Short mmCIF file of C-alpha atoms in Angstrom, two decimals:
data_model
loop_
_atom_site.label_atom_id
_atom_site.label_comp_id
_atom_site.label_asym_id
_atom_site.label_seq_id
_atom_site.Cartn_x
_atom_site.Cartn_y
_atom_site.Cartn_z
CA UNK Y 1 32.20 -10.75 5.12
CA UNK Y 2 32.23 -7.37 6.55
CA UNK Y 3 34.14 -6.66 9.97
CA UNK Y 4 31.76 -6.92 13.10
CA UNK Y 5 33.43 -3.88 14.45
CA UNK Y 6 30.94 -1.28 14.85
CA UNK Y 7 33.64 1.42 14.42
CA UNK Y 8 34.57 0.02 10.79
CA UNK Y 9 31.00 -0.66 9.49
CA UNK Y 10 30.00 3.26 10.75
CA UNK Y 11 33.23 4.31 8.82
CA UNK Y 12 32.55 2.00 5.61
CA UNK Y 13 28.79 3.19 5.92
CA UNK Y 14 30.06 6.80 5.84
CA UNK Y 15 32.16 6.70 3.37
CA UNK Y 16 30.06 4.91 0.84
CA UNK Y 17 27.65 7.72 1.40
CA UNK Y 18 30.08 10.27 0.92
CA UNK Y 19 31.59 8.65 -2.00
CA UNK Y 20 35.14 7.95 -1.44
CA UNK Y 21 34.74 4.08 -1.51
CA UNK Y 22 35.48 2.98 -5.28
CA UNK Y 23 36.62 0.17 -7.10
CA UNK Y 24 36.43 -3.54 -6.09
CA UNK Y 25 36.23 -1.72 -2.18
CA UNK Y 26 32.83 -0.01 -3.44
CA UNK Y 27 31.63 -3.16 -5.31
CA UNK Y 28 32.21 -5.31 -2.54
CA UNK Y 29 30.47 -2.84 0.26
CA UNK Y 30 27.23 -3.06 -2.16
CA UNK Y 31 27.20 -6.89 -2.11
CA UNK Y 32 27.44 -6.43 1.62
CA UNK Y 33 24.69 -4.15 1.66
CA UNK Y 34 22.51 -6.82 0.07
CA UNK Y 35 22.82 -8.86 2.44
CA UNK Y 36 23.36 -7.20 5.88
CA UNK Y 37 20.10 -5.07 7.16
CA UNK Y 38 22.04 -3.39 9.80
CA UNK Y 39 24.49 -1.99 7.30
CA UNK Y 40 21.62 -0.72 5.26
CA UNK Y 41 19.98 1.29 8.15
CA UNK Y 42 23.69 2.76 8.84
CA UNK Y 43 23.65 3.69 5.37
CA UNK Y 44 20.15 5.25 5.29
CA UNK Y 45 21.20 6.96 8.40
CA UNK Y 46 24.34 8.36 6.65
CA UNK Y 47 22.06 9.23 3.93
CA UNK Y 48 19.72 11.24 6.27
CA UNK Y 49 22.89 12.90 7.59
CA UNK Y 50 24.76 14.27 4.39
CA UNK Y 51 22.38 14.85 1.80
CA UNK Y 52 20.87 17.72 2.99
CA UNK Y 53 24.09 19.27 1.74
CA UNK Y 54 22.49 18.71 -1.76
CA UNK Y 55 19.85 21.01 -0.56
CA UNK Y 56 22.49 23.89 -1.32
CA UNK Y 57 22.87 23.34 -5.15
CA UNK Y 58 21.58 25.84 -7.66
CA UNK Y 59 18.58 23.96 -9.28
CA UNK Y 60 19.46 23.22 -13.30
CA UNK Y 61 16.44 22.91 -15.27
CA UNK Y 62 16.61 19.71 -17.46
CA UNK Y 63 15.90 19.98 -21.37
CA UNK Y 64 12.48 18.92 -21.97
CA UNK Y 65 13.73 15.59 -23.70
CA UNK Y 66 14.68 14.01 -20.76
CA UNK Y 67 11.06 14.19 -19.54
CA UNK Y 68 9.60 12.84 -22.91
CA UNK Y 69 12.21 10.18 -22.89
CA UNK Y 70 10.95 8.99 -19.52
CA UNK Y 71 7.16 9.25 -20.09
CA UNK Y 72 7.90 7.10 -22.97
CA UNK Y 73 9.81 4.58 -20.74
CA UNK Y 74 6.95 4.32 -18.26
CA UNK Y 75 4.23 4.06 -20.72
CA UNK Y 76 5.93 0.71 -21.96
CA UNK Y 77 8.19 -0.37 -19.49
CA UNK Y 78 10.19 -3.59 -20.98
CA UNK Y 79 12.03 -5.76 -18.53
CA UNK Y 80 15.18 -4.39 -19.83
CA UNK Y 81 14.08 -0.75 -20.81
CA UNK Y 82 17.65 0.04 -22.08
CA UNK Y 83 17.11 -2.70 -24.76
CA UNK Y 84 14.63 -0.05 -26.59
CA UNK Y 85 17.15 2.63 -26.65
CA UNK Y 86 19.86 0.79 -28.42
CA UNK Y 87 20.40 1.84 -31.54
CA UNK Y 88 22.03 -1.53 -32.22
CA UNK Y 89 18.93 -3.45 -31.85
CA UNK Y 90 17.06 -1.17 -34.07
CA UNK Y 91 19.69 -1.32 -36.53
CA UNK Y 92 19.50 -5.19 -36.56
CA UNK Y 93 15.91 -5.24 -36.52
CA UNK Y 94 16.07 -3.44 -39.86
CA UNK Y 95 17.82 -6.37 -41.19
CA UNK Y 96 16.38 -9.12 -40.02
CA UNK Y 97 12.60 -7.49 -39.59
CA UNK Y 98 10.04 -10.22 -39.35
CA UNK Y 99 6.62 -10.30 -38.08
CA UNK Y 100 7.65 -12.99 -35.66
CA UNK Y 101 10.37 -10.99 -34.25
CA UNK Y 102 8.51 -7.93 -33.67
CA UNK Y 103 5.33 -10.22 -32.14
CA UNK Y 104 8.38 -11.68 -29.77
CA UNK Y 105 9.44 -8.28 -28.99
CA UNK Y 106 5.42 -6.91 -28.13
CA UNK Y 107 5.21 -10.26 -25.95
CA UNK Y 108 8.37 -9.17 -24.22
CA UNK Y 109 6.67 -5.80 -23.23
CA UNK Y 110 3.85 -7.46 -22.40
CA UNK Y 111 5.63 -9.59 -20.09
CA UNK Y 112 7.40 -6.93 -18.58
CA UNK Y 113 4.37 -4.93 -18.01
CA UNK Y 114 2.69 -7.66 -16.25
CA UNK Y 115 5.70 -8.56 -14.24
CA UNK Y 116 5.95 -5.18 -12.71
CA UNK Y 117 2.18 -5.09 -11.78
CA UNK Y 118 2.02 -8.53 -10.44
CA UNK Y 119 4.93 -7.66 -8.10
CA UNK Y 120 3.10 -4.39 -6.87
CA UNK Y 121 -0.25 -6.71 -6.40
CA UNK Y 122 1.58 -9.18 -4.57
CA UNK Y 123 3.47 -6.74 -2.09
CA UNK Y 124 0.05 -4.96 -1.54
CA UNK Y 125 -1.74 -8.37 -1.12
CA UNK Y 126 1.16 -9.48 1.67
CA UNK Y 127 0.68 -6.29 3.50
CA UNK Y 128 -2.86 -6.80 3.51
CA UNK Y 129 -2.90 -10.38 4.53
CA UNK Y 130 -0.45 -9.14 7.57
CA UNK Y 131 -2.78 -6.40 8.52
CA UNK Y 132 -6.17 -8.18 8.66
CA UNK Y 133 -4.78 -11.09 10.62
CA UNK Y 134 -3.07 -9.00 13.23
CA UNK Y 135 -4.70 -9.40 16.40
CA UNK Y 136 -5.72 -5.99 17.01
CA UNK Y 137 -6.87 -4.78 13.91
CA UNK Y 138 -10.13 -2.60 13.60
CA UNK Y 139 -12.40 -1.78 10.87
CA UNK Y 140 -14.62 1.38 9.70
CA UNK Y 141 -16.92 1.84 6.85
CA UNK Y 142 -16.62 5.14 5.06
CA UNK Y 143 -19.67 7.09 3.27
CA UNK Y 144 -20.09 10.07 0.82
CA UNK Y 145 -20.64 13.52 2.45
CA UNK Y 146 -22.01 16.20 0.38
CA UNK Y 147 -23.80 16.15 -3.10
CA UNK Y 148 -20.68 15.76 -5.23
CA UNK Y 149 -19.93 12.53 -3.16
CA UNK Y 150 -23.05 11.17 -2.23
CA UNK Y 151 -22.29 7.70 -4.17
CA UNK Y 152 -18.92 7.46 -2.70
CA UNK Y 153 -18.58 4.31 -0.17
CA UNK Y 154 -15.47 2.45 1.45
CA UNK Y 155 -13.77 0.81 4.37
CA UNK Y 156 -10.58 1.11 6.08
CA UNK Y 157 -8.84 -1.96 8.27
CA UNK Y 158 -6.07 -0.76 10.41
CA UNK Y 159 -3.72 -1.97 13.27
CA UNK Y 160 -3.13 0.69 16.16
CA UNK Y 161 0.07 -1.60 16.57
CA UNK Y 162 1.82 -1.50 13.67
CA UNK Y 163 0.31 2.21 12.76
CA UNK Y 164 -0.60 0.69 9.15
CA UNK Y 165 -3.89 0.72 7.59
CA UNK Y 166 -5.42 -0.34 4.20
CA UNK Y 167 -8.50 1.84 2.44
CA UNK Y 168 -10.49 0.88 -0.31
CA UNK Y 169 -13.02 3.93 -1.80
CA UNK Y 170 -15.50 3.62 -4.70
CA UNK Y 171 -17.49 6.35 -6.70
CA UNK Y 172 -15.50 9.27 -5.36
CA UNK Y 173 -15.79 12.09 -7.89
CA UNK Y 174 -12.88 12.99 -10.34
CA UNK Y 175 -10.72 15.78 -9.10
CA UNK Y 176 -9.06 18.99 -11.23
CA UNK Y 177 -5.34 18.68 -11.86
CA UNK Y 178 -3.34 19.54 -9.04
CA UNK Y 179 -5.80 18.29 -6.41
CA UNK Y 180 -5.53 15.01 -4.65
CA UNK Y 181 -7.59 13.18 -1.72
CA UNK Y 182 -5.76 12.74 1.62
CA UNK Y 183 -7.16 10.73 4.46
CA UNK Y 184 -7.17 12.46 7.68
CA UNK Y 185 -7.13 10.63 11.14
CA UNK Y 186 -9.44 12.38 13.56
CA UNK Y 187 -8.17 12.71 17.21
CA UNK Y 188 -10.46 14.69 19.03
CA UNK Y 189 -9.98 18.43 17.43
CA UNK Y 190 -6.77 17.29 15.56
CA UNK Y 191 -6.61 15.85 12.19
CA UNK Y 192 -3.43 13.99 11.43
CA UNK Y 193 -2.69 13.46 7.52
CA UNK Y 194 -2.56 9.53 6.81
CA UNK Y 195 -1.90 9.60 3.06
CA UNK Y 196 -2.90 11.09 -0.30
CA UNK Y 197 -4.29 9.13 -3.24
CA UNK Y 198 -6.12 10.00 -6.57
CA UNK Y 199 -8.75 7.70 -8.09
CA UNK Y 200 -9.56 5.90 -11.53
CA UNK Y 201 -12.48 7.02 -13.82
CA UNK Y 202 -14.80 4.95 -11.40
CA UNK Y 203 -13.64 6.75 -8.35
CA UNK Y 204 -11.93 3.85 -7.02
CA UNK Y 205 -8.84 3.30 -5.28
CA UNK Y 206 -7.25 0.71 -2.88
CA UNK Y 207 -4.07 1.56 -0.87
CA UNK Y 208 -1.87 1.48 2.44
CA UNK Y 209 -2.03 4.28 4.61
CA UNK Y 210 -0.21 5.38 7.82
CA UNK Y 211 -2.48 5.61 10.90
CA UNK Y 212 -0.46 7.19 13.75
CA UNK Y 213 -2.91 7.83 16.66
CA UNK Y 214 -3.78 4.77 18.72
CA UNK Y 215 -7.60 5.02 19.39
CA UNK Y 216 -8.59 7.51 16.33
CA UNK Y 217 -11.94 9.05 16.86
CA UNK Y 218 -12.63 8.79 13.03
CA UNK Y 219 -11.59 9.36 9.57
CA UNK Y 220 -12.20 12.09 7.16
CA UNK Y 221 -11.18 12.63 3.28
CA UNK Y 222 -10.85 15.99 1.85
CA UNK Y 223 -9.40 17.22 -1.61
CA UNK Y 224 -6.04 18.94 -1.13
CA UNK Y 225 -3.09 20.22 -3.08
CA UNK Y 226 -0.04 18.31 -2.51
CA UNK Y 227 2.08 19.27 0.00
CA UNK Y 228 -0.52 21.60 1.75
CA UNK Y 229 -0.62 22.63 5.26
CA UNK Y 230 -1.11 20.12 7.74
CA UNK Y 231 -4.71 20.89 8.29
CA UNK Y 232 -7.57 20.37 6.13
CA UNK Y 233 -8.42 23.28 3.62
CA UNK Y 234 -10.80 20.92 1.33
CA UNK Y 235 -14.44 19.79 2.19
CA UNK Y 236 -14.95 16.59 3.82
CA UNK Y 237 -16.43 14.44 0.90
CA UNK Y 238 -15.86 11.13 3.11
CA UNK Y 239 -16.13 9.94 6.50
CA UNK Y 240 -16.47 6.84 8.53
CA UNK Y 241 -20.09 5.57 9.65
CA UNK Y 242 -21.61 3.81 12.37
CA UNK X 1 16.54 18.21 3.63
CA UNK X 2 12.98 19.41 2.74
CA UNK X 3 11.00 21.90 4.50
CA UNK X 4 10.38 22.89 8.46
CA UNK X 5 9.60 19.74 10.59
CA UNK X 6 5.85 20.42 10.87
CA UNK X 7 5.38 20.81 6.99
CA UNK X 8 3.90 17.77 4.61
CA UNK X 9 6.61 16.02 2.57
CA UNK X 10 5.05 17.00 -0.75
CA UNK X 11 7.79 14.66 -2.51
CA UNK X 12 6.87 12.01 -0.30
CA UNK X 13 3.12 12.47 -1.16
CA UNK X 14 3.76 12.32 -4.69
CA UNK X 15 5.97 8.94 -4.38
CA UNK X 16 3.22 7.45 -2.56
CA UNK X 17 0.95 8.45 -5.53
CA UNK X 18 3.31 7.22 -7.88
CA UNK X 19 3.58 3.79 -6.01
CA UNK X 20 -0.22 3.43 -6.58
CA UNK X 21 0.61 3.82 -10.41
CA UNK X 22 -0.36 7.40 -11.03
CA UNK X 23 1.37 8.98 -13.91
CA UNK X 24 0.35 12.71 -13.25
CA UNK X 25 1.71 12.29 -9.57
CA UNK X 26 4.84 11.31 -11.11
CA UNK X 27 4.94 14.08 -13.82
CA UNK X 28 4.53 16.75 -11.14
CA UNK X 29 7.32 14.69 -9.01
CA UNK X 30 9.77 15.02 -11.85
CA UNK X 31 8.63 18.95 -12.20
CA UNK X 32 9.27 19.50 -8.43
CA UNK X 33 12.29 17.32 -7.89
CA UNK X 34 14.28 17.01 -11.36
CA UNK X 35 16.09 20.42 -11.39
CA UNK X 36 17.41 19.68 -7.76
CA UNK X 37 18.82 16.18 -8.54
CA UNK X 38 20.14 17.42 -12.13
CA UNK X 39 22.10 20.16 -10.45
CA UNK X 40 23.56 17.04 -7.89
CA UNK X 41 24.44 14.84 -11.05
CA UNK X 42 26.54 17.92 -12.85
CA UNK X 43 28.18 18.75 -9.99
CA UNK X 44 29.43 15.22 -9.70
CA UNK X 45 30.28 14.21 -13.13
CA UNK X 46 30.41 17.38 -14.83
CA UNK X 47 29.29 16.31 -18.65
CA UNK X 48 25.84 17.01 -19.63
CA UNK X 49 25.18 14.48 -21.91
CA UNK X 50 25.82 11.73 -19.53
CA UNK X 51 24.21 13.75 -16.69
CA UNK X 52 20.92 13.78 -18.77
CA UNK X 53 21.21 9.90 -19.25
CA UNK X 54 21.77 9.29 -15.49
CA UNK X 55 18.80 11.55 -14.83
CA UNK X 56 16.55 9.97 -17.05
CA UNK X 57 17.48 6.28 -15.56
CA UNK X 58 17.34 7.65 -12.24
CA UNK X 59 13.76 8.68 -12.81
CA UNK X 60 12.68 5.41 -14.49
CA UNK X 61 14.15 3.62 -11.21
CA UNK X 62 12.55 5.83 -8.84
CA UNK X 63 8.79 5.16 -10.83
CA UNK X 64 9.51 1.49 -10.52
CA UNK X 65 10.52 1.48 -7.27
CA UNK X 66 8.36 4.12 -5.49
CA UNK X 67 6.86 1.66 -3.37
CA UNK X 68 10.40 0.91 -1.82
CA UNK X 69 10.48 4.47 -0.37
CA UNK X 70 9.78 4.47 3.61
CA UNK X 71 8.78 7.87 4.84
CA UNK X 72 9.58 6.88 8.38
CA UNK X 73 13.12 6.71 7.24
CA UNK X 74 13.46 10.36 5.95
CA UNK X 75 12.24 12.94 3.24
CA UNK X 76 11.49 11.70 -0.11
CA UNK X 77 14.31 14.37 -1.66
CA UNK X 78 17.19 12.37 0.51
CA UNK X 79 16.12 9.10 -0.80
CA UNK X 80 15.85 10.39 -4.47
CA UNK X 81 19.31 12.22 -3.85
CA UNK X 82 20.61 8.76 -2.90
CA UNK X 83 19.51 6.97 -5.91
CA UNK X 84 20.95 9.92 -8.22
CA UNK X 85 24.32 10.22 -6.42
CA UNK X 86 24.81 6.36 -6.53
CA UNK X 87 24.13 6.28 -10.41
CA UNK X 88 26.54 9.38 -11.04
CA UNK X 89 29.21 7.89 -8.40
CA UNK X 90 29.25 4.27 -10.58
CA UNK X 91 29.49 6.28 -13.63
CA UNK X 92 32.44 8.28 -12.27
CA UNK X 93 34.18 5.00 -11.09
CA UNK X 94 33.34 3.07 -13.91
CA UNK X 95 34.21 5.32 -16.84
CA UNK X 96 37.29 6.37 -14.42
CA UNK X 97 37.48 10.12 -16.09
CA UNK X 98 40.22 12.11 -14.71
CA UNK X 99 38.58 14.07 -12.31
CA UNK X 100 39.57 17.76 -13.09
CA UNK X 101 41.40 19.54 -10.56
CA UNK X 102 40.66 22.86 -12.70
CA UNK X 103 38.03 25.31 -11.52
CA UNK X 104 37.66 23.72 -8.49
CA UNK X 105 38.50 26.96 -6.44
CA UNK X 106 35.90 28.71 -8.34
CA UNK X 107 33.22 26.31 -7.79
CA UNK X 108 34.08 26.25 -3.87
CA UNK X 109 33.27 29.95 -3.67
CA UNK X 110 29.62 28.64 -3.16
CA UNK X 111 30.41 26.26 -0.46
CA UNK X 112 29.76 28.97 1.93
CA UNK X 113 26.50 29.01 4.22
CA UNK X 114 26.15 32.68 3.70
CA UNK X 115 25.63 32.39 -0.12
CA UNK X 116 22.26 32.65 -1.66
CA UNK X 117 21.33 29.13 -2.52
CA UNK X 118 22.89 28.12 1.09
CA UNK X 119 20.81 30.50 2.85
CA UNK X 120 17.69 29.20 1.50
CA UNK X 121 18.87 25.55 2.08
CA UNK X 122 19.46 26.35 5.66
CA UNK X 123 15.68 27.08 6.27
CA UNK X 124 15.82 23.05 6.37
CA UNK X 125 16.26 22.03 10.33
CA UNK X 126 18.64 19.07 8.75
CA UNK X 127 20.79 21.29 6.80
CA UNK X 128 21.35 23.99 9.30
CA UNK X 129 22.55 21.28 11.79
CA UNK X 130 24.64 19.56 9.36
CA UNK X 131 26.42 23.04 8.74
CA UNK X 132 26.66 23.68 12.22
CA UNK X 133 28.44 20.20 12.83
CA UNK X 134 30.67 20.84 9.80
CA UNK X 135 31.74 23.94 11.17
CA UNK X 136 33.04 22.65 14.35
CA UNK X 137 35.68 20.32 11.88
CA UNK X 138 38.92 21.51 11.22
CA UNK X 139 39.06 23.85 8.23
CA UNK X 140 41.33 21.53 5.80
CA UNK X 141 38.76 18.35 7.11
CA UNK X 142 35.58 20.23 6.26
CA UNK X 143 37.24 21.13 2.89
CA UNK X 144 38.03 17.47 2.08
CA UNK X 145 34.30 16.19 3.29
CA UNK X 146 32.82 18.97 1.10
CA UNK X 147 35.00 18.45 -2.04
CA UNK X 148 34.39 14.45 -1.62
CA UNK X 149 30.59 14.94 -1.39
CA UNK X 150 30.17 17.38 -4.24
CA UNK X 151 33.09 16.89 -6.63
CA UNK X 152 33.28 13.19 -6.36
CA UNK X 153 36.74 12.73 -5.15
CA UNK X 154 38.32 9.77 -4.10
CA UNK X 155 41.07 9.74 -1.34
CA UNK X 156 43.67 9.79 -4.20
CA UNK X 157 42.50 12.79 -6.42
CA UNK X 158 41.95 14.81 -2.83
CA UNK X 159 45.17 13.95 -1.54
CA UNK X 160 46.75 15.47 -5.03
CA UNK X 161 44.25 18.33 -5.08
CA UNK X 162 44.96 19.08 -1.59
CA UNK X 163 48.73 18.53 -1.83
CA UNK X 164 48.78 16.29 1.31
CA UNK X 165 49.82 12.68 1.56
CA UNK X 166 47.03 9.67 0.96
CA UNK X 167 47.27 8.66 4.74
CA UNK X 168 46.55 12.03 5.97
CA UNK X 169 43.19 12.60 3.65
CA UNK X 170 41.99 9.02 4.92
CA UNK X 171 42.61 9.65 8.83
CA UNK X 172 40.98 13.15 8.14
CA UNK X 173 37.90 11.44 6.58
CA UNK X 174 37.85 8.48 9.09
CA UNK X 175 38.31 11.19 12.38
CA UNK X 176 35.74 13.36 10.93
CA UNK X 177 32.95 11.22 10.13
CA UNK X 178 32.53 9.86 13.86
CA UNK X 179 32.60 12.99 14.99
CA UNK X 180 30.19 14.51 12.30
CA UNK X 181 27.56 11.59 13.99
CA UNK X 182 28.24 12.42 17.30
CA UNK X 183 27.49 16.30 16.79
CA UNK X 184 24.34 15.84 14.52
CA UNK X 185 22.98 13.17 17.12
CA UNK X 186 23.62 15.24 20.25
#
């Protein structure tokens, strides 16, 4: 059990981020981290303080093979993806290849993919349930603006207290590469960025967003490049109605 | 870390899209962040083959856990730096390679706020504040902190490199950390 002394906790968190903890001390600290939210917050705050040091390093372009390997891994994520990189596994398979083995491995991959998807959906559903059941929750309908987004429709539900919202859109047109839809919270003349998203082949997405304004006057959606200036540059393709 | 306070954290937005399963956003995130994170890894572990492995593992983790990133707790590059540093440090401590004390002097020359990469980094408010606060520490203590952060030194290797007793190194760092936090939160 880690000490309750704030000075000791503070120093250990700092040393962990700095990297001086090693061996059993580092492993012990990581076990404490799993159970102690206050300690995690201390570590996060030290990361914010110390990691700007990394910005001074000259960037090093990684070889293309790393990205190819990553892309393969995320295309078919298994529950234990390192297994697929194991030469031993493939050698063993070469010896005992059978249809049954291959089928079992395919099943494992499918279960892994489904598990990750299920965890994401579960977390999203929990957040949505918490949001809609909150006492101050509000809702607004969204409609397409202009000829390219005439079929677009959706809604946003948000809690001024939680400063969180959940938005659903349908039938938004596809965007060129490098462009993303950005939701803006309208407060008087100001437009505050509230999140970016893309849409699937039917122009659909549903996601959690940040709604900073307590009493927003409305919502707008525009196409924008990532990391653009915090003011809208593209045309408004959706806004709230009613 | 990151750009000026008023700009949008582009990497954070890309992470947000990754959390929703957007692979194009992930490709762009990799394009923008991988060279900076690869530099962090190589500086720590000094082995390119292992560095490539760590970068690959880290980005798979970033993809799988993008939804855990919370923008209110800091910029995205900091969150990702934490992931690659932890993986690099785990490897360093697990495989226990002898941390080379050679070439440290050459590598230290750039740890200078007047150098070119640093000038660029100092455009960030957080980095500027950090370097100002490091400047308030005694020179030996500052050097010890930087060597731990960039080179992955432990108290023991630092004590050998700096030719001071182990207890001295430990007390430098333990005194410096609260001093740094006090300065950064002023």
